[in-house]
Short mmCIF file of C-alpha atoms and ligand atoms in Angstrom, two decimals:
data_model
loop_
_atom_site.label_atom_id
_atom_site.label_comp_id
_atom_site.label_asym_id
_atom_site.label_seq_id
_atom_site.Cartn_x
_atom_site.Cartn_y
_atom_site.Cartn_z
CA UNK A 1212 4.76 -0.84 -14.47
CA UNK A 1213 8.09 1.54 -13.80
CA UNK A 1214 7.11 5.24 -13.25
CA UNK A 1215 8.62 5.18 -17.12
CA UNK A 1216 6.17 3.01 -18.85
CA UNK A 1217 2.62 1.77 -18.70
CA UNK A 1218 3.08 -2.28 -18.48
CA UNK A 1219 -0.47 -2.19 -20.44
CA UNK A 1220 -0.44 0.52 -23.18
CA UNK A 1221 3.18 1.68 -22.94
CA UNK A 1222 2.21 4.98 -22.58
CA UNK A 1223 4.50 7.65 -20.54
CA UNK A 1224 2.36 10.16 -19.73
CA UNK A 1225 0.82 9.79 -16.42
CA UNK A 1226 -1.62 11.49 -13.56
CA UNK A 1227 -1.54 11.76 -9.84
CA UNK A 1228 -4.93 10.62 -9.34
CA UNK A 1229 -7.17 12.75 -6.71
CA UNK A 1230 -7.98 9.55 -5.04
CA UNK A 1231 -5.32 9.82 -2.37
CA UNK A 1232 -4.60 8.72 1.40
CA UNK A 1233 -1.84 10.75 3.28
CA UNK A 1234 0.29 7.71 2.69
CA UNK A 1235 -0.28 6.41 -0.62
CA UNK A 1236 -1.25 8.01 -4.31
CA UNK A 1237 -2.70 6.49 -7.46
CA UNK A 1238 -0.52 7.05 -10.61
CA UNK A 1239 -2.76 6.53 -13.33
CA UNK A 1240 -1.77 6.03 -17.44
CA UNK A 1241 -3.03 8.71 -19.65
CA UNK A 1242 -3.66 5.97 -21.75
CA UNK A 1243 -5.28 3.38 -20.80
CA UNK A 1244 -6.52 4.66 -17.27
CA UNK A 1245 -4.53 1.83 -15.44
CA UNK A 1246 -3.17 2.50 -12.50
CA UNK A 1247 -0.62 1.76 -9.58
CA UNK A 1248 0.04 1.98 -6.19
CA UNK A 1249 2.90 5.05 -5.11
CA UNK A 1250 4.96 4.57 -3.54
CA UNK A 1251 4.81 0.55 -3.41
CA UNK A 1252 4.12 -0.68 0.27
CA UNK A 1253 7.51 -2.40 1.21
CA UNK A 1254 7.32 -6.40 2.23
CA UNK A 1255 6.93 -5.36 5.28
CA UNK A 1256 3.76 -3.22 5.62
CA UNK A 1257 2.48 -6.45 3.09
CA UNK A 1258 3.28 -8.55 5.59
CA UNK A 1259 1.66 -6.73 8.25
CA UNK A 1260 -1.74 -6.34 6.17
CA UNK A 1261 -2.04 -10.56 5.01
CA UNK A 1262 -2.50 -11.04 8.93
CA UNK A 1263 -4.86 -13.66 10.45
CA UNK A 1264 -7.40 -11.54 10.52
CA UNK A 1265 -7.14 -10.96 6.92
CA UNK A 1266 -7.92 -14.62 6.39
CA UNK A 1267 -10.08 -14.84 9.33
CA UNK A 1268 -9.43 -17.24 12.67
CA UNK A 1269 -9.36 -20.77 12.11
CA UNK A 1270 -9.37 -20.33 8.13
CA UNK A 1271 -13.16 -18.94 8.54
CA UNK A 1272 -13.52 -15.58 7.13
CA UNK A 1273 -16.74 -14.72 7.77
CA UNK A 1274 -19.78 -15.30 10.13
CA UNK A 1275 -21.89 -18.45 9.98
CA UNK A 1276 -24.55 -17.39 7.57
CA UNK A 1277 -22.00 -15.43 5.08
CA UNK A 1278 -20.34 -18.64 5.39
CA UNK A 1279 -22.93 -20.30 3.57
CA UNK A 1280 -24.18 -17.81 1.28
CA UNK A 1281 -20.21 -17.64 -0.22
CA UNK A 1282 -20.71 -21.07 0.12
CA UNK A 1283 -24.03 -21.46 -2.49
CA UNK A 1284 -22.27 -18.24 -4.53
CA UNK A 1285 -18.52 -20.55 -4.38
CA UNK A 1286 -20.48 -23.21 -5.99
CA UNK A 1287 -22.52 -21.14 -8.85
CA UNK A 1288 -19.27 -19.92 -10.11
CA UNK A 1289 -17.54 -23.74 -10.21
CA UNK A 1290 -21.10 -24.44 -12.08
CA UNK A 1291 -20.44 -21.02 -14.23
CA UNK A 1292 -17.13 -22.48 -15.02
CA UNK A 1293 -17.67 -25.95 -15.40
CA UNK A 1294 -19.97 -24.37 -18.26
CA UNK A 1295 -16.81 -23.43 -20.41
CA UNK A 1296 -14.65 -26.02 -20.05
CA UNK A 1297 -14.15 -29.68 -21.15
CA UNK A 1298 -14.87 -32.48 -18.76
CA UNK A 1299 -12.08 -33.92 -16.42
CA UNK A 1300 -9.95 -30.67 -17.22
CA UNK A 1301 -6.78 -29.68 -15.61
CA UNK A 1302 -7.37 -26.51 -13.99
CA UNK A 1303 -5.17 -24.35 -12.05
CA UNK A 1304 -6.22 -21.43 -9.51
CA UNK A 1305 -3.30 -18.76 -8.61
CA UNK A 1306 -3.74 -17.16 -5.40
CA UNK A 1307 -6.47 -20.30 -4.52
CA UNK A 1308 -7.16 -19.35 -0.84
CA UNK A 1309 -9.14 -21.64 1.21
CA UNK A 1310 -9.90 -23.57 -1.98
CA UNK A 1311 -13.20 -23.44 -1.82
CA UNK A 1312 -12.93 -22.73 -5.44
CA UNK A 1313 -10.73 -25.43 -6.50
CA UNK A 1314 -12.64 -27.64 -4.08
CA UNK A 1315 -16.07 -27.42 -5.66
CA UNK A 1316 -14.27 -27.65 -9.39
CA UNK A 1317 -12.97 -31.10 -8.11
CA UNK A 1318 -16.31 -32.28 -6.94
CA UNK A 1319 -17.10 -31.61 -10.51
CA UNK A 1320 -14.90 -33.93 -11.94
CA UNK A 1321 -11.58 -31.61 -12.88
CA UNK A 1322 -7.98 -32.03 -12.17
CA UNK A 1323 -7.37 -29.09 -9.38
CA UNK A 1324 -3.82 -27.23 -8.72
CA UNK A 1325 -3.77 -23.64 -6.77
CA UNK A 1326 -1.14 -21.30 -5.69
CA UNK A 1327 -1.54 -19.84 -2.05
CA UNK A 1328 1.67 -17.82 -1.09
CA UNK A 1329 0.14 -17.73 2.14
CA UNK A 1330 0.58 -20.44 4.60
CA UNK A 1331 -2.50 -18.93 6.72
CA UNK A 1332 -4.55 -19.16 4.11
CA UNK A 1333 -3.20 -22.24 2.56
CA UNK A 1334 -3.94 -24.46 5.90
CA UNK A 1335 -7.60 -25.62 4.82
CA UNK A 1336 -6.80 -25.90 1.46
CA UNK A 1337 -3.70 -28.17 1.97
CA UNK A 1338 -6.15 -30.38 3.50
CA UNK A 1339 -8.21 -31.12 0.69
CA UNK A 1340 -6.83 -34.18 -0.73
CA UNK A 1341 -8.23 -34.04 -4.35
CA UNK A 1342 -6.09 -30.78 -5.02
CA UNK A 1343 -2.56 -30.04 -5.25
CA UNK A 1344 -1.65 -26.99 -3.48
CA UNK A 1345 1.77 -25.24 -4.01
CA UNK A 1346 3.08 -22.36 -1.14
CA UNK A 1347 5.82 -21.40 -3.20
CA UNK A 1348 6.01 -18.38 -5.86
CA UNK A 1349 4.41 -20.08 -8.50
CA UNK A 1350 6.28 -19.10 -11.15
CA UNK A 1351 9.46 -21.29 -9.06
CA UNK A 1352 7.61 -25.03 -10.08
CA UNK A 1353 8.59 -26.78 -13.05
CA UNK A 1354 4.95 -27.24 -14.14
CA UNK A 1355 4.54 -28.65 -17.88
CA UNK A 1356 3.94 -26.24 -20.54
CA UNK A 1357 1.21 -26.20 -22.75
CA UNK A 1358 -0.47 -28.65 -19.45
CA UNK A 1359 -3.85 -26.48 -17.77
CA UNK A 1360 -6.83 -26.49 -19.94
CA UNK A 1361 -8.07 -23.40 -17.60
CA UNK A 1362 -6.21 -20.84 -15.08
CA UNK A 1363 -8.27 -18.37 -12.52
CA UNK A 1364 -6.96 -15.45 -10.80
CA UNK A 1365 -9.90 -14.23 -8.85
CA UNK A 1366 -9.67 -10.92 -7.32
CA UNK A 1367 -6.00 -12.08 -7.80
CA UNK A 1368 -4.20 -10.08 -10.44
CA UNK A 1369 -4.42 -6.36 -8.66
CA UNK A 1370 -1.92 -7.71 -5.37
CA UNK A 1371 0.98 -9.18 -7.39
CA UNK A 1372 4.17 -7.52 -7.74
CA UNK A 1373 4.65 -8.19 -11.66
CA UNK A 1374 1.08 -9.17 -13.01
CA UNK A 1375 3.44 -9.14 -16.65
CA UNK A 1376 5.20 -11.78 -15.73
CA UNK A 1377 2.50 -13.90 -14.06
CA UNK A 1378 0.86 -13.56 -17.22
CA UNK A 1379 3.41 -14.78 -19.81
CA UNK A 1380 3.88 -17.40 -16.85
CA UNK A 1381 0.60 -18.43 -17.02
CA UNK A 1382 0.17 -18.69 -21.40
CA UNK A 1383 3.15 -21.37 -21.58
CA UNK A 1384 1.23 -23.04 -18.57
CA UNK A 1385 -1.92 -23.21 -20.92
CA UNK A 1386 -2.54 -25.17 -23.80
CA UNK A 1387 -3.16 -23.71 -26.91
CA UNK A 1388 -6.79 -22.45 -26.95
CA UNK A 1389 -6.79 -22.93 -23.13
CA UNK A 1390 -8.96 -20.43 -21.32
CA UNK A 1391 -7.94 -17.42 -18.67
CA UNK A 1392 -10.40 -16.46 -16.20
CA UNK A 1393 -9.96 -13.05 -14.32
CA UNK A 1394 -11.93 -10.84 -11.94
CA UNK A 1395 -10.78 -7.58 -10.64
CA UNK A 1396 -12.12 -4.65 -9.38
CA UNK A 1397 -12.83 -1.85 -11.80
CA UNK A 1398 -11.40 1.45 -11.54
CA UNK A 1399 -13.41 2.51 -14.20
CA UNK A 1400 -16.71 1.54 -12.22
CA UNK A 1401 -19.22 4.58 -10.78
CA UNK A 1402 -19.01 3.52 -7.71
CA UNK A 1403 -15.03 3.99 -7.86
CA UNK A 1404 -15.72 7.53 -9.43
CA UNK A 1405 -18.57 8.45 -7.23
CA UNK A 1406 -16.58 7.09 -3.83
CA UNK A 1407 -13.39 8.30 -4.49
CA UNK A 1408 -11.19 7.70 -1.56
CA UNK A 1409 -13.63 5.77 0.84
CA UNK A 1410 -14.14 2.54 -2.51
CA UNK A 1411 -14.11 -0.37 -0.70
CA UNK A 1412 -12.16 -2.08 -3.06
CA UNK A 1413 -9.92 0.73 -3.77
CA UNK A 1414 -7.88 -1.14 -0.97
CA UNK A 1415 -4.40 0.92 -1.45
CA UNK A 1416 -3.01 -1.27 1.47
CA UNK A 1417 -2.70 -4.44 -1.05
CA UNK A 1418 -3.72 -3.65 -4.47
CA UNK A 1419 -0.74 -2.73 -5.95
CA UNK A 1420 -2.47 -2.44 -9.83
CA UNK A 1421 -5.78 -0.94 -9.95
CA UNK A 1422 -7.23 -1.81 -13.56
CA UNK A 1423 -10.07 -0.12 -15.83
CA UNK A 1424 -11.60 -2.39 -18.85
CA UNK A 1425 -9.27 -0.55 -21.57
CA UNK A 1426 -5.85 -1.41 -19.13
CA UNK A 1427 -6.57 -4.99 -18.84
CA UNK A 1428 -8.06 -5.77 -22.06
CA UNK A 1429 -4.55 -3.83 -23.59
CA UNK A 1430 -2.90 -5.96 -20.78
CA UNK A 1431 -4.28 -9.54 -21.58
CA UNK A 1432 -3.94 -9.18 -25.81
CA UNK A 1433 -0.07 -7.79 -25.13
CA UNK A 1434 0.38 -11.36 -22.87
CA UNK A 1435 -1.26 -12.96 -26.00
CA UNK A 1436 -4.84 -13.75 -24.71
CA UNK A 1437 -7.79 -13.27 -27.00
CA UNK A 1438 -10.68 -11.26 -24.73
CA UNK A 1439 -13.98 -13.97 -25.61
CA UNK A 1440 -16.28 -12.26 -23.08
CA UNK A 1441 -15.96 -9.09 -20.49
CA UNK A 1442 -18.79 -8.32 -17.99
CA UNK A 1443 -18.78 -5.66 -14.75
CA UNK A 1444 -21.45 -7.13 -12.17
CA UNK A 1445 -20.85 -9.71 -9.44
CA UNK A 1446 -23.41 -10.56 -7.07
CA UNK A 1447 -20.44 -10.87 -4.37
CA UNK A 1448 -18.55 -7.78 -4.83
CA UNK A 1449 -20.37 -5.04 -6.45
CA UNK A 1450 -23.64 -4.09 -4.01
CA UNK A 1451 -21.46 -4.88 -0.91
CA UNK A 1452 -19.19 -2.47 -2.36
CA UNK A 1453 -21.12 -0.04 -2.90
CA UNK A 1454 -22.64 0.14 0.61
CA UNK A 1455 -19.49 -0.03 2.52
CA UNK A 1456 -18.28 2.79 0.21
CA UNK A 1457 -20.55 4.71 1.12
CA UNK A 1458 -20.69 4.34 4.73
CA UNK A 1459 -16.59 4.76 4.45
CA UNK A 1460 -18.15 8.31 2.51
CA UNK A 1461 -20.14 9.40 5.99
CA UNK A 1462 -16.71 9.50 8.02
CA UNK A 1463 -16.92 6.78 10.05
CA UNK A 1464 -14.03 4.64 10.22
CA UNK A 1465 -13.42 2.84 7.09
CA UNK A 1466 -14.79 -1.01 6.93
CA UNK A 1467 -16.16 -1.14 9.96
CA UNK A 1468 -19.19 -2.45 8.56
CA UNK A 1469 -17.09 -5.20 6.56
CA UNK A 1470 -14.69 -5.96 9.63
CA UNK A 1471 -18.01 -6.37 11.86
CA UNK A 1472 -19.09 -8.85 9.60
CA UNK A 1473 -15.59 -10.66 9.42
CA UNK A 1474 -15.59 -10.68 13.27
CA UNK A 1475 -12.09 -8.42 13.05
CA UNK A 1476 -13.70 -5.94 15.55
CA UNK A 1477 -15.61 -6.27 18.69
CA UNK A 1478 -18.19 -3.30 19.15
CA UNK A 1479 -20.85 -3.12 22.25
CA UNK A 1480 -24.52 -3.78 21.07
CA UNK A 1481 -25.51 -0.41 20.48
CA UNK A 1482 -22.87 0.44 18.14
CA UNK A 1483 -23.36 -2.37 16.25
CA UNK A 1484 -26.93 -1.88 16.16
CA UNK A 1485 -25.84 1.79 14.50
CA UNK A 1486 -23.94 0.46 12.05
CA UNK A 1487 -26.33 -2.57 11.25
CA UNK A 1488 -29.37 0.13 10.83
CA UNK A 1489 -27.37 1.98 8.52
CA UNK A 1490 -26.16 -0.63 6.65
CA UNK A 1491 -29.67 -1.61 5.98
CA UNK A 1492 -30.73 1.97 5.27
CA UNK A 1493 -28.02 2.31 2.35
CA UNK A 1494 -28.93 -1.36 1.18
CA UNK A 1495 -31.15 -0.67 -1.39
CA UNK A 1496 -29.32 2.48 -2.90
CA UNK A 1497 -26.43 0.51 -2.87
CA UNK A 1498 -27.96 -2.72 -4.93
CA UNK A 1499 -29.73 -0.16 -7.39
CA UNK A 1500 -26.39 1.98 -8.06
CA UNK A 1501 -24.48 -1.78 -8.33
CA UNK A 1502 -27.39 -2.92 -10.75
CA UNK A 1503 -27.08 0.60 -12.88
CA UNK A 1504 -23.51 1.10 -13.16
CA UNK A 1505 -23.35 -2.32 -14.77
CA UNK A 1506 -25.99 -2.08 -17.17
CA UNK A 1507 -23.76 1.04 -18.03
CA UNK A 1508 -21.04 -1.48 -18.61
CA UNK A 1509 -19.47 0.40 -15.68
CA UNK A 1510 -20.11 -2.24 -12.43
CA UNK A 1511 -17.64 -2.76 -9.92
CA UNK A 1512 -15.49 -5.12 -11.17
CA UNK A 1513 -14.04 -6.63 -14.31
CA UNK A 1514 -15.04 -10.33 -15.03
CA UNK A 1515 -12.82 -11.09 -18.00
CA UNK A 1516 -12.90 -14.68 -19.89
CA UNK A 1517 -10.25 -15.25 -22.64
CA UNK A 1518 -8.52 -17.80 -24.75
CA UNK A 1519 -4.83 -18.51 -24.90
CA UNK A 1520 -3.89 -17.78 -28.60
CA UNK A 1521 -2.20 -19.24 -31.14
CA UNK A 1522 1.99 -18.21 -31.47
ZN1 ZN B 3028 -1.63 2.52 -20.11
#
């Protein structure tokens, strides 16, 4: 998207959006509500925020037991996916990770290629031997057309540069028919609109596009995808969104919560004790706002499945 043009609606009226930090602004369409990141963080300041710690030491993100409750919830969504696809198909992840994804896909019985631009978090991945992991822009490889029966880009599609191009990328990568599976956050969401500034997933640092339902549905049909199914809950993102929202809300500073439980800060008991406590007091709230705001078809993210369609 140029300050012109929306890259979804092609709209040209746009909003400074109140959600602001001192640094950064949302530009939002008048259109379709999508927004973008101004002024875009240079490589630099990208570099500088896909550290280690943003992948976690050792390739482990989280502590032990959210280690194996991603684990169970990795492994529901290979099953989810599994669900809509053929057997033994070729599926390719962009922006793959670890690969836990791709990983559990392979143990299903599918063909498994992902994209990690990152070397940090590429390391474990490279090291499963059933999938084919590529470190270069993806868009660089010579991959057959019409090849994937399925592509992912999971909590993907907000941090790239030109999501456009990734997209008209990724439909001659697809066969005809072949299916598109995004997630994103959702703009759009209540806990976005109630949260304002302190959204956890707002995340102005790397999310360069910040999409509603009505941007990325304009979005995928433009790039020549047929929307099959949209949802806005995730078990994953949306309650744990909501709470550290709303602890960002109280003043304290932002993510501590989440960085506690990625082991990216070191607190003494007490103060982790605090922020445990009130983590636990704003738990239910938080699951019950999650729970509403999707049955409002307004949850926390955007869970998108389409079909490649015919030229
Ligand atoms: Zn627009």
């Amino acid at each position: 998207m140029s300050a012109e043009t929306c890259m979804a609606c092609g709209s040209s009226r746009f909003s400074v959006d109140p959600i602001s930090s001192e640094r950064f602004c949302l530009v939002r369409c008048a259109g379709c509500g999508l927004a973008f990141t101004n002024p875009k963080p240079s490589a630099e300041e990208l570099e500088k925020h896909y550290s280690q710690a943003y992948y976690g030491p050792e390739n482990i993100k989280f502590l032990p037991v959210l280690e194996k409750i991603l684990d169970w919830i990795t492994k529901r969504r290979a099953r989810w996916i599994n669900k809509k696809i053929r057997p033994h198909s070729r599926v390719l992840e962009i922006g793959c990770g670890r690969g836990l994804l791709l990983e559990a896909l392979s143990h299903l019985g599918h063909e498994c290629h992902g994209t990690e631009r990152s070397n940090l978090a590429a390391t474990r991945a490279q090291r499963i031997v059933e999938i084919k992991i590529y470190t270069d822009p993806f868009e660089q490889y010579e991959l057959p057309e019409n090849y994937f029966d399925v592509v992912i880009l999971w909590h993907v599609l907000e941090h790239l540069e030109n999501p456009v191009l990734t997209l008209t990328h990724v439909s001659n990568l697809l066969r005809p028919r072949g299916v598109l599976i995004i997630e994103v956050p959702n703009l759009s969401s209540l806990q976005a609109r109630l949260t304002g500034k302190h959204w956890f997933h707002l995340d102005i640092q790397r999310h360069l596009y910040h999409f509603t339902a009505k941007g990325l549905t304009t979005l995928l049909e433009n790039c020549g995808f047929q929307i099959m199914k949209m949802t806005t809950f995730s078990w994953e993102q949306c309650p744990f969104g909501a709470l550290q929202s709303f602890l960002n809300g109280l003043g304290l500073r932002p993510q501590t919560f989440y960085k506690l439980l990625k082991r990216e800060v070191s607190l003494r008991f007490s103060s982790k004790l605090f922020h445990y406590s009130l983590a636990g007091g704003f738990f239910l709230p938080s699951v019950l706002l999650a729970g509403l705001e999707s049955l409002a078809g307004r949850g926390g993210v955007i869970r998108v499945t389409t079909q490649k369609q015919f030229a």
